[in-house]
């Protein structure tokens, strides 16, 4: 873990341990191979060309992204198989951008409404490569996605609009939870709801072959045969939420925010030059405070402003000196990455590389 | 208010109403003039060259910023009087950057420790213009800043290090609260703690003349003579938190996030293409949900993911159509601005300008 930070690091900064990163990537790739899933990692968690490359080299089929902008960013750096795992709504500008993408890479797009499918069909009609769609199914997170019985009308609209209906996908957001049973239950929901939706589409005569599921928490929880594609994101770095819900250990944390102690107002309190503009303010119900400090596991970031993190220590625990550099594991990795322009790659207390966050801010 | 959005806007996007913005800026400038305060607005809330210009034209003395990077960004666009309202800790790289700034603009910097003051003195020794410092005082927010009786040793260290000790400053973070009395009490705390610290420094023979206080909530709450400089930030745009605590009305909201309805899964629920990567996840204790929707004041954003906002409506309230564009007022304006590359300036449903977020991501 990247807690041994270089001296004289300009803070705040996001620091990656490349060895932990590579081991996280290869472990997920091997597990997917062993269990027979196609792996299509979600690149929104890292947004980095170099990390996408590592995932593809380790055997990923392609990448998942959340926006047209992320797809454009990864297409620019040479990724040629992309799934926009989102029910994209196309206005004139986005329709043009999507068509340009479809001329360039193998493209899959999420759909979850008849009108959304029709707009997509109109946008990519006659594009160089046919565009595949996956119908989004709500497996229990109550976000986007249709109930299995509605998947038919969406799939039919997509097929009528000239799109290739390749399958179904879901995000099991309700699989986040302290106990492994929550994750197992969510995995069962994924299997059941995706399976029903896929059957509805097959009954319409559609050649549905992609059944694409979740997330870092539900990865590897499925029964053989039910789901055949996996889209985890956070696993490349892990974070304080994954640590809290038990899907990773401290040794699997590949990214920390490095911060300097700028104030020691009392023996049980210190302040870091790190705030919501670097860490984000995400705070899942499972974490304590605003980040996990491996050097001060009993400490808690009780206050977070834009540029200040106030840390409280239990009585008797010795805090760091003014000017020391402290590592903080973010609660949720996706937001800090999206706030940073670059990631510092550190090995043996030396910055060995700087990776630009290729798709930072690509929100449209 | 910018709820009348242009057709065909590529969402998500941050949209500014320039007329509300200018009226917010001139109202604060007039109030400061009338009450005899110097106004030094905090630019971290907007990070925009154009908005800094409007503030300076309206009579601001200079700008406050939170980081050396923000100071560099505003110096580059010609602002020549900057206060880094933060107890900057200088490593070798930051020392060099600060010295370069000191050669270029009138610079004030916050200090709150003896060692911090010494490092600052070493960094700027012999710079083209003398650097002023303000000693940070904790007026009750328990973040950074010293107690008044400790201000003397910090001030003495700064003076010994060759810096000009011009005064004291504080941030009354505890002034956020539903009722006006919380704000009044915080304003009293500011006056008392700043006054005591200034007296301690004067007793050492230092020519303390700047007594610099708060924030948008405590602005205008002080007694004459106690505080003579004001550093509000959020007032340029206001946000859902300011609306909730009553420091502004709906007519004073100058920025909204524009989002498209991408899913209508049920009559009482719709989903926007807007998430924490645009809105941030800040959620003060005073707000309901993850943002305020002027077109749906009874609606509540109950779920926020990175690219999805799930809105719930009370029974009987008619929701928007799939594909409509909806305005969302962020809970806390500073985070969304820092996440955006540009702000769209909209008048009469037309995009009349695009302002680059000059200091986006300038966190070090």
XYZ file of C-alpha atoms in Angstrom:
728
model
C 0.000 0.000 0.000
C 1.121 3.456 -0.928
C 1.551 4.787 2.603
C 5.300 5.236 2.259
C 5.245 8.543 0.489
C 8.145 10.445 -1.081
C 9.683 13.315 0.852
C 8.867 16.774 -0.391
C 5.682 15.724 -2.186
C 3.543 18.735 -3.128
C 0.243 17.992 -1.420
C -2.620 17.337 -1.768
C -1.977 14.695 -4.419
C -3.366 11.303 -5.412
C -0.729 8.580 -5.214
C -0.977 5.147 -6.848
C 0.945 2.024 -5.849
C 1.475 0.315 -9.239
C 2.186 -3.108 -7.743
C -1.053 -3.240 -5.776
C -2.901 -1.870 -8.810
C -1.534 -4.592 -11.096
C -2.270 -7.305 -8.587
C -5.878 -6.067 -8.209
C -6.252 -6.073 -11.997
C -4.798 -9.538 -12.519
C -6.746 -11.064 -9.616
C -10.075 -9.899 -11.087
C -9.040 -11.006 -14.571
C -8.089 -14.476 -13.356
C -11.276 -14.887 -11.323
C -13.371 -13.901 -14.353
C -11.517 -16.356 -16.567
C -11.837 -19.146 -14.035
C -15.578 -18.563 -13.672
C -16.176 -18.057 -17.395
C -17.298 -14.406 -17.334
C -16.300 -11.857 -19.928
C -14.724 -8.939 -18.075
C -15.589 -5.396 -19.168
C -14.305 -3.196 -16.348
C -15.958 0.159 -15.690
C -13.411 2.849 -16.508
C -15.274 5.607 -14.639
C -13.372 4.552 -11.520
C -9.935 5.378 -12.959
C -10.500 7.413 -16.165
C -6.867 6.684 -17.079
C -5.525 5.494 -20.438
C -2.694 3.587 -18.752
C -5.009 1.706 -16.396
C -7.442 0.857 -19.199
C -4.472 -0.599 -21.086
C -3.463 -2.740 -18.111
C -7.019 -4.076 -17.873
C -7.157 -4.911 -21.581
C -3.715 -6.545 -21.477
C -4.907 -8.679 -18.556
C -7.720 -9.982 -20.730
C -10.642 -7.573 -20.461
C -12.962 -7.778 -23.482
C -13.380 -4.013 -23.654
C -14.217 -1.171 -21.283
C -17.454 0.123 -19.816
C -17.958 3.878 -19.492
C -20.727 6.119 -18.160
C -20.892 8.935 -20.708
C -20.327 9.687 -24.381
C -17.479 11.948 -23.238
C -15.718 9.082 -21.465
C -16.165 6.907 -24.556
C -14.646 9.654 -26.719
C -11.684 10.013 -24.342
C -10.914 6.280 -24.387
C -11.483 6.014 -28.150
C -8.928 8.808 -28.622
C -6.287 6.747 -26.798
C -7.018 3.676 -28.904
C -9.610 1.610 -27.005
C -11.798 0.129 -29.741
C -14.510 -1.765 -27.858
C -16.656 0.359 -25.558
C -19.954 -0.062 -23.732
C -21.712 3.110 -22.581
C -23.465 1.436 -19.652
C -26.007 4.215 -19.331
C -29.431 4.943 -20.874
C -28.093 7.757 -23.036
C -30.650 10.386 -24.111
C -29.619 11.932 -27.409
C -30.155 15.562 -28.305
C -28.857 16.759 -31.696
C -25.316 17.350 -30.464
C -24.997 14.053 -28.604
C -26.531 12.192 -31.565
C -23.763 13.521 -33.794
C -21.055 12.629 -31.283
C -22.424 9.124 -30.844
C -22.564 8.572 -34.588
C -18.925 9.640 -34.903
C -18.010 7.113 -32.193
C -19.982 4.377 -33.915
C -17.958 4.970 -37.076
C -14.764 4.442 -35.155
C -15.119 1.740 -32.474
C -17.214 -1.308 -31.645
C -19.943 0.405 -29.640
C -22.562 -0.832 -27.242
C -25.070 1.520 -25.645
C -27.634 1.121 -22.838
C -31.352 1.695 -23.511
C -34.288 1.653 -21.128
C -37.104 3.487 -22.918
C -38.848 3.165 -26.271
C -38.180 6.795 -27.156
C -34.525 6.547 -26.076
C -34.090 3.504 -28.343
C -35.746 5.283 -31.281
C -33.505 8.335 -30.900
C -30.456 6.080 -30.755
C -31.551 4.184 -33.866
C -32.046 7.442 -35.760
C -28.645 8.722 -34.676
C -26.584 5.763 -35.827
C -28.565 4.668 -38.899
C -26.034 3.868 -41.617
C -22.983 4.132 -39.357
C -19.865 2.219 -40.413
C -20.309 -0.424 -37.736
C -23.644 -1.657 -36.396
C -24.386 -0.474 -32.857
C -25.369 -3.019 -30.242
C -27.694 -2.184 -27.390
C -28.241 -3.768 -24.011
C -31.588 -3.175 -22.312
C -31.134 -1.886 -18.777
C -32.986 -3.847 -16.112
C -33.697 -2.651 -12.569
C -32.493 -5.494 -10.354
C -33.347 -3.700 -7.121
C -31.377 -0.477 -6.886
C -34.411 1.598 -8.011
C -32.379 3.893 -10.168
C -32.736 3.499 -13.946
C -33.684 0.313 -15.755
C -36.991 -1.401 -16.528
C -38.783 -4.333 -14.954
C -38.193 -7.572 -16.897
C -41.714 -7.627 -18.374
C -41.151 -4.139 -19.900
C -37.813 -5.169 -21.446
C -39.736 -6.588 -24.427
C -41.198 -3.297 -25.609
C -37.841 -1.519 -25.254
C -36.022 -4.326 -27.062
C -38.638 -4.395 -29.819
C -38.372 -0.614 -30.300
C -34.584 -0.925 -30.514
C -34.767 -3.743 -33.069
C -37.378 -1.817 -35.099
C -34.996 1.165 -35.037
C -32.283 -0.944 -36.683
C -30.189 -1.617 -33.586
C -28.755 -4.980 -32.630
C -30.301 -6.068 -29.355
C -27.382 -8.032 -27.907
C -28.541 -8.435 -24.338
C -29.417 -7.000 -20.968
C -27.518 -5.275 -18.179
C -28.057 -4.093 -14.615
C -26.306 -2.300 -11.778
C -26.932 -3.960 -8.411
C -26.527 -0.809 -6.292
C -28.311 -2.534 -3.415
C -25.370 -4.994 -3.188
C -23.408 -2.566 -1.053
C -23.676 -3.700 2.533
C -21.710 -4.714 5.573
C -22.522 -8.361 5.455
C -21.745 -10.811 2.703
C -25.399 -11.879 2.630
C -26.470 -8.481 1.267
C -24.061 -9.014 -1.586
C -25.251 -12.563 -2.164
C -28.888 -11.478 -2.180
C -28.094 -8.720 -4.692
C -26.271 -11.239 -6.875
C -29.354 -13.508 -6.772
C -31.541 -10.509 -7.750
C -29.225 -9.767 -10.671
C -29.392 -13.339 -11.932
C -33.158 -13.537 -11.592
C -34.077 -10.149 -13.094
C -31.521 -10.344 -15.917
C -32.541 -13.915 -16.658
C -36.240 -12.999 -16.877
C -35.553 -9.976 -19.085
C -33.285 -11.989 -21.381
C -36.021 -14.612 -21.736
C -38.620 -11.952 -22.616
C -36.309 -10.717 -25.387
C -35.540 -14.226 -26.646
C -39.271 -14.933 -26.803
C -39.455 -12.039 -29.289
C -36.913 -13.853 -31.443
C -34.002 -11.590 -30.521
C -30.532 -13.145 -30.357
C -29.734 -12.157 -26.799
C -26.296 -13.381 -25.751
C -24.909 -10.757 -23.332
C -26.122 -10.906 -19.721
C -24.096 -8.218 -18.002
C -23.978 -7.703 -14.246
C -22.498 -5.674 -11.536
C -20.097 -4.249 -9.544
C -17.103 -4.810 -7.299
C -19.231 -6.079 -4.365
C -21.247 -8.659 -6.323
C -18.333 -9.811 -8.524
C -17.855 -13.550 -8.214
C -21.105 -14.137 -6.309
C -23.051 -15.563 -9.261
C -24.083 -19.105 -10.072
C -22.488 -20.503 -13.240
C -24.382 -19.747 -16.421
C -26.739 -17.048 -15.190
C -24.625 -13.954 -15.898
C -21.828 -13.935 -18.474
C -20.300 -10.460 -18.283
C -18.915 -8.500 -15.349
C -18.434 -4.705 -15.087
C -16.638 -3.931 -11.817
C -14.941 -0.531 -11.471
C -13.644 0.294 -8.018
C -11.612 -2.937 -7.642
C -8.599 -1.435 -9.429
C -7.937 0.869 -6.460
C -10.471 -0.150 -3.789
C -11.402 2.450 -1.168
C -12.540 2.950 2.428
C -16.078 1.786 1.584
C -14.862 -1.501 0.061
C -12.617 -1.957 3.095
C -15.551 -1.320 5.451
C -17.889 -3.759 3.697
C -15.137 -6.370 3.537
C -14.617 -6.795 -0.214
C -10.913 -5.942 0.141
C -8.152 -5.787 2.730
C -5.720 -3.000 3.560
C -3.159 -4.736 1.333
C -5.457 -4.227 -1.705
C -5.675 -0.428 -1.386
C -3.852 0.959 -4.419
C -4.581 4.700 -4.134
C -4.213 7.207 -1.325
C -4.518 10.956 -1.093
C -1.311 12.439 0.318
C -1.852 15.397 2.633
C 0.294 17.640 4.817
C -0.408 18.390 8.492
C -0.950 22.163 8.453
C -2.135 22.612 12.048
C -1.966 20.809 15.377
C -4.408 22.793 17.527
C -4.535 20.227 20.369
C -2.887 16.875 21.223
C -5.979 14.960 20.083
C -6.544 16.908 16.886
C -4.704 17.762 13.683
C -5.677 19.354 10.383
C -4.688 18.229 6.860
C -4.475 20.357 3.692
C -7.044 18.097 2.090
C -10.726 18.656 1.669
C -13.791 17.920 -0.390
C -12.160 19.462 -3.475
C -9.711 16.529 -3.472
C -11.495 13.743 -1.547
C -15.088 14.443 -2.518
C -17.775 14.331 0.164
C -19.114 10.826 -0.442
C -19.861 9.080 2.818
C -21.536 5.718 2.573
C -23.380 4.434 5.642
C -20.582 1.916 6.293
C -17.609 4.206 6.773
C -16.431 6.209 9.760
C -15.647 9.820 8.930
C -14.319 11.153 5.648
C -11.534 8.685 4.845
C -9.344 5.966 6.340
C -5.802 6.711 7.541
C -3.624 3.559 7.532
C -1.024 5.294 9.742
C -3.755 6.342 12.196
C -6.380 3.607 11.998
C -7.908 4.785 15.283
C -8.146 8.369 14.054
C -11.241 9.741 12.399
C -11.669 12.609 9.947
C -14.578 14.226 11.739
C -14.680 17.479 9.792
C -14.240 18.073 6.076
C -14.279 21.487 4.408
C -13.129 22.319 0.901
C -9.446 22.493 1.856
C -9.317 21.245 5.448
C -9.727 17.791 7.003
C -9.928 17.834 10.803
C -8.728 14.576 12.371
C -9.587 13.486 15.930
C -7.479 10.926 17.767
C -8.435 8.864 20.825
C -6.773 9.867 24.094
C -3.202 8.610 24.331
C -2.652 8.135 20.601
C 0.266 10.206 19.408
C -0.481 12.369 16.379
C 1.831 13.443 13.558
C 4.113 16.487 13.659
C 3.253 19.736 11.905
C 4.461 19.429 8.302
C 4.328 15.605 8.132
C 2.730 13.932 5.158
C -0.190 11.602 5.929
C -1.957 9.116 3.627
C -5.762 9.106 3.434
C -7.772 6.395 1.669
C -10.855 8.072 0.138
C -14.326 6.821 1.055
C -15.287 6.430 -2.603
C -12.535 6.414 -5.180
C -14.460 7.576 -8.256
C -14.956 11.168 -7.087
C -11.333 12.004 -6.128
C -10.082 10.585 -9.425
C -12.549 12.800 -11.289
C -11.282 15.822 -9.306
C -7.610 15.225 -10.123
C -5.708 16.156 -13.260
C -3.064 13.485 -12.673
C -2.202 10.470 -10.551
C 1.341 10.149 -9.179
C 2.741 6.650 -9.523
C 5.030 5.969 -6.551
C 7.339 3.025 -5.938
C 10.000 2.879 -3.198
C 9.143 6.430 -2.095
C 9.886 7.814 -5.566
C 7.505 9.292 -8.121
C 8.211 7.027 -11.115
C 5.444 8.252 -13.400
C 2.554 10.695 -13.683
C -0.630 9.506 -15.331
C -2.981 12.081 -16.738
C -6.637 11.486 -15.807
C -7.602 11.117 -19.463
C -11.371 11.345 -19.005
C -11.522 13.763 -16.064
C -14.665 15.831 -16.113
C -16.038 14.049 -19.206
C -19.556 14.277 -17.791
C -21.634 14.823 -20.928
C -33.263 32.846 -11.907
C -31.833 30.681 -14.602
C -34.682 28.170 -14.766
C -35.652 29.089 -18.294
C -33.047 27.055 -20.092
C -32.210 27.046 -23.796
C -33.585 24.242 -25.969
C -31.097 21.593 -27.014
C -28.657 22.285 -24.205
C -26.083 19.485 -23.866
C -26.533 18.345 -20.281
C -25.345 18.181 -17.580
C -24.097 21.764 -17.590
C -23.767 24.633 -15.119
C -25.772 27.665 -16.184
C -25.322 31.199 -14.849
C -27.883 33.998 -14.925
C -25.668 37.079 -15.419
C -28.311 39.543 -14.213
C -28.832 37.802 -10.872
C -25.055 37.397 -10.570
C -24.429 41.113 -11.091
C -27.166 42.091 -8.680
C -25.729 39.762 -6.000
C -22.296 41.300 -6.530
C -23.466 44.900 -6.404
C -25.730 44.336 -3.389
C -22.817 42.945 -1.332
C -20.505 45.726 -2.539
C -23.012 48.415 -1.579
C -23.683 46.900 1.830
C -19.937 46.744 2.540
C -19.479 50.351 1.479
C -22.429 51.508 3.566
C -21.119 49.706 6.647
C -17.503 50.717 6.101
C -15.994 47.260 5.488
C -13.320 46.535 2.924
C -14.641 43.756 0.688
C -12.272 40.982 -0.349
C -14.531 38.267 -1.779
C -13.439 34.651 -1.650
C -12.862 33.518 -5.232
C -12.928 29.797 -4.377
C -16.700 29.917 -4.856
C -16.522 30.922 -8.535
C -12.870 30.414 -9.675
C -13.691 32.546 -12.726
C -11.651 35.419 -14.129
C -14.785 37.184 -15.373
C -16.538 37.030 -12.012
C -13.435 38.227 -10.155
C -13.383 41.197 -12.546
C -17.012 42.013 -11.816
C -16.275 41.946 -8.076
C -13.246 44.226 -8.436
C -15.161 46.626 -10.686
C -17.915 46.782 -8.065
C -15.348 47.967 -5.529
C -13.706 44.888 -3.987
C -10.247 45.673 -2.577
C -8.759 42.442 -3.883
C -9.644 38.750 -3.865
C -9.276 36.012 -1.265
C -8.212 32.544 -2.393
C -7.616 29.205 -0.659
C -4.452 27.898 -2.328
C -1.249 29.041 -3.988
C -2.617 27.501 -7.184
C -5.742 29.681 -7.064
C -3.543 32.744 -6.424
C -1.400 31.841 -9.455
C -4.491 31.405 -11.633
C -5.905 34.831 -10.691
C -2.489 36.515 -10.932
C -2.204 35.166 -14.486
C -5.441 36.912 -15.466
C -4.274 40.205 -13.973
C -5.578 40.328 -10.386
C -2.812 42.089 -8.458
C -3.990 42.022 -4.838
C -4.506 38.566 -3.383
C -4.977 37.109 0.090
C -4.322 33.375 0.506
C -6.720 32.967 3.437
C -5.156 29.687 4.498
C -2.286 28.692 6.799
C -0.027 27.675 3.925
C 2.688 25.118 4.749
C 5.649 25.563 2.425
C 7.759 22.727 1.103
C 10.590 23.606 -1.322
C 8.348 23.670 -4.389
C 5.575 25.726 -2.796
C 8.181 28.121 -1.321
C 9.453 28.843 -4.810
C 5.953 29.323 -6.216
C 5.012 31.673 -3.385
C 8.141 33.739 -3.887
C 7.350 34.099 -7.591
C 3.863 35.315 -6.664
C 5.280 37.785 -4.153
C 7.431 39.292 -6.885
C 4.376 39.893 -8.994
C 1.363 40.894 -6.890
C 0.487 42.452 -3.548
C 0.325 39.282 -1.482
C -1.149 38.470 1.890
C -0.858 35.013 3.424
C -2.430 33.344 6.472
C -0.256 31.984 9.304
C -1.217 30.072 12.427
C 2.011 28.433 13.667
C 5.495 29.624 14.562
C 7.136 27.157 12.185
C 4.735 28.019 9.380
C 5.578 31.720 9.804
C 9.320 30.988 9.771
C 9.060 28.942 6.573
C 7.057 31.716 4.957
C 9.621 34.341 6.021
C 12.475 32.264 4.580
C 10.603 31.749 1.325
C 9.901 35.408 0.562
C 12.995 37.066 2.034
C 14.164 39.703 -0.428
C 11.090 39.429 -2.679
C 10.212 42.470 -4.812
C 7.236 43.401 -2.636
C 6.984 42.831 1.106
C 4.555 40.058 2.046
C 1.863 40.756 4.608
C 0.530 38.105 6.934
C -2.691 37.791 8.850
C -2.711 35.516 11.895
C -5.563 33.027 11.748
C -7.781 32.960 14.826
C -10.224 30.183 15.725
C -13.486 31.998 16.431
C -15.416 28.819 17.132
C -15.384 26.591 14.063
C -12.613 24.372 15.546
C -10.801 23.997 12.277
C -7.497 25.864 11.884
C -6.538 29.063 13.715
C -5.122 29.832 17.141
C -6.723 31.057 20.336
C -6.253 34.819 20.794
C -3.634 34.436 23.548
C -1.437 32.334 21.193
C -1.676 34.904 18.382
C 1.223 36.795 20.004
C 3.830 34.085 19.545
C 2.777 33.456 15.947
C 2.788 37.195 15.195
C 6.195 37.650 16.848
C 7.664 34.733 14.861
C 6.287 36.257 11.651
C 7.702 39.694 12.447
C 11.062 38.146 13.412
C 11.033 36.332 10.056
C 10.764 39.670 8.255
C 7.068 39.538 7.416
C 4.632 42.413 7.851
C 2.045 41.432 10.427
C -0.937 43.365 9.075
C -3.713 41.796 11.083
C -5.891 38.845 11.977
C -8.523 36.750 10.215
C -11.040 34.039 10.990
C -13.631 31.830 9.339
C -16.851 31.566 11.367
C -17.877 28.127 10.135
C -20.223 27.766 13.086
C -22.291 30.641 11.657
C -24.171 28.281 9.377
C -27.528 27.558 10.904
C -31.258 27.737 10.347
C -31.969 30.625 12.624
C -30.611 34.122 12.387
C -29.484 33.903 16.027
C -26.816 31.289 15.156
C -25.422 33.740 12.636
C -25.573 36.630 15.097
C -23.822 34.599 17.785
C -21.088 33.600 15.318
C -20.667 37.240 14.323
C -20.275 38.176 18.024
C -17.665 35.386 18.384
C -15.781 36.722 15.386
C -15.727 40.258 16.788
C -14.626 39.137 20.238
C -11.926 36.631 19.217
C -10.512 38.792 16.421
C -10.566 41.850 18.710
C -8.685 40.026 21.470
C -6.087 38.636 19.067
C -5.574 42.039 17.422
C -5.040 43.571 20.862
C -2.448 40.902 21.770
C -0.534 41.768 18.592
C -0.827 45.527 19.158
C 0.530 45.056 22.685
C 3.657 43.626 21.024
C 4.010 46.880 19.096
C 2.772 45.477 15.782
C 0.825 47.789 13.477
C -2.279 45.647 13.162
C -4.894 47.277 10.954
C -6.719 44.436 9.153
C -9.434 42.622 11.102
C -10.896 40.222 8.557
C -14.031 38.179 9.090
C -16.335 35.743 7.535
C -18.556 34.441 5.278
C -21.838 34.844 3.434
C -23.988 33.979 6.502
C -22.292 36.387 8.945
C -21.845 39.228 6.417
C -23.483 42.375 7.701
C -24.057 41.049 11.226
C -21.193 42.927 12.877
C -21.177 45.976 15.129
C -19.458 49.031 13.629
C -15.714 49.198 14.219
C -15.045 45.627 15.340
C -14.288 43.975 12.000
C -13.121 45.957 8.978
C -12.789 43.412 6.169
C -15.273 40.906 4.779
C -14.512 37.726 2.767
C -17.816 36.195 1.597
C -17.708 33.691 -1.260
C -20.958 31.894 -1.974
C -23.071 35.097 -2.248
C -22.202 35.526 -5.941
C -24.335 32.505 -6.844
C -25.992 31.398 -3.588
C -27.115 27.784 -3.311
C -29.642 25.434 -1.718
C -27.915 25.688 1.673
C -28.071 29.509 1.701
C -31.713 29.263 0.643
C -32.440 26.801 3.447
C -30.781 28.900 6.155
C -32.489 32.022 4.859
C -29.571 34.197 3.747
C -31.033 34.448 0.232
C -34.288 34.040 -1.644
C -35.097 32.080 -4.797
C -34.676 35.323 -6.769
C -31.002 35.496 -5.691
C -30.022 32.079 -7.103
C -27.631 32.792 -9.977
C -26.454 29.286 -10.910
C -28.254 26.050 -11.686
C -27.174 22.685 -12.992
C -29.177 21.805 -16.111
C -30.056 18.131 -16.413
C -32.095 15.943 -18.754
C -34.785 13.498 -17.642
C -33.380 10.153 -18.823
C -35.907 7.843 -17.171
C -39.449 7.965 -15.768
C -39.769 4.600 -14.021
C -42.978 5.487 -12.148
C -45.420 8.445 -11.917
C -43.833 9.614 -8.648
C -40.235 9.194 -9.746
C -37.875 10.441 -12.452
C -34.130 10.232 -13.036
C -31.791 13.018 -14.208
C -28.451 12.666 -16.050
C -26.790 14.478 -13.193
C -24.815 13.053 -10.316
C -22.084 13.640 -7.801
C -19.536 14.187 -10.595
C -21.393 17.413 -11.440
C -23.258 18.377 -8.249
C -20.807 17.110 -5.634
C -22.157 15.200 -2.628
C -22.202 18.013 -0.072
C -25.298 17.817 2.077
C -25.476 20.249 4.950
C -27.838 19.445 7.816
C -30.255 22.150 6.612
C -31.089 20.908 3.142
C -33.532 18.283 1.915
C -31.986 15.836 -0.514
C -29.245 16.558 -3.018
C -30.372 19.849 -4.534
C -33.350 22.162 -4.931
C -35.513 22.105 -8.054
C -37.311 25.435 -8.583
C -39.707 23.835 -11.106
C -40.479 21.018 -8.639
C -40.154 22.613 -5.199
C -42.047 19.700 -3.627
C -39.766 17.139 -5.255
C -36.728 15.750 -3.535
C -33.543 14.260 -4.976
C -33.495 11.218 -2.739
C -30.739 9.282 -4.503
C -27.489 10.544 -5.999
C -24.966 8.381 -7.848
C -22.123 9.562 -10.020
C -24.296 10.133 -13.077
C -27.855 9.651 -11.810
C -30.122 11.753 -9.600
C -33.338 10.023 -8.573
C -36.176 12.455 -7.838
C -39.274 11.568 -5.815
C -42.487 13.567 -6.124
C -45.400 13.680 -3.701
C -48.579 11.937 -4.836
C -50.539 13.973 -7.333
C -47.664 16.186 -8.458
C -47.106 15.868 -12.186
C -43.501 15.114 -13.152
C -41.609 16.151 -16.287
C -41.613 14.255 -19.584
C -38.747 12.003 -20.638
C -36.156 14.180 -22.366
C -37.154 17.469 -20.641
C -34.466 19.697 -19.190
C -34.753 20.419 -15.456
C -32.833 22.982 -13.349
C -31.222 21.894 -10.077
C -29.758 24.325 -7.547
C -26.721 22.620 -5.938
C -26.583 22.213 -2.159
C -23.145 23.846 -1.986
C -21.973 25.838 -4.955
C -18.192 25.585 -4.492
C -17.909 21.888 -5.365
C -19.871 21.883 -8.653
C -17.923 24.919 -9.878
C -14.673 23.089 -9.129
C -15.951 20.075 -11.088
C -16.811 22.077 -14.207
C -14.529 23.237 -16.992
C -16.881 26.044 -17.980
C -19.987 27.936 -16.951
C -22.628 28.711 -19.579
C -23.960 32.255 -19.349
C -27.621 32.245 -20.375
C -29.970 35.181 -20.971
C -33.411 34.919 -22.595
C -32.942 31.168 -23.160
C -29.776 31.771 -25.190
C -26.179 30.879 -24.343
C -24.546 34.319 -24.643
C -21.120 33.415 -23.276
C -18.997 30.579 -21.902
C -16.720 31.336 -18.984
C -13.802 29.044 -18.376
C -13.408 28.007 -14.719
C -9.966 29.614 -14.560
C -8.852 28.047 -11.276
C -10.604 24.676 -11.544
C -8.698 21.983 -9.714
C -6.043 24.416 -8.444
C -5.865 22.538 -5.151
C -2.160 22.808 -4.274
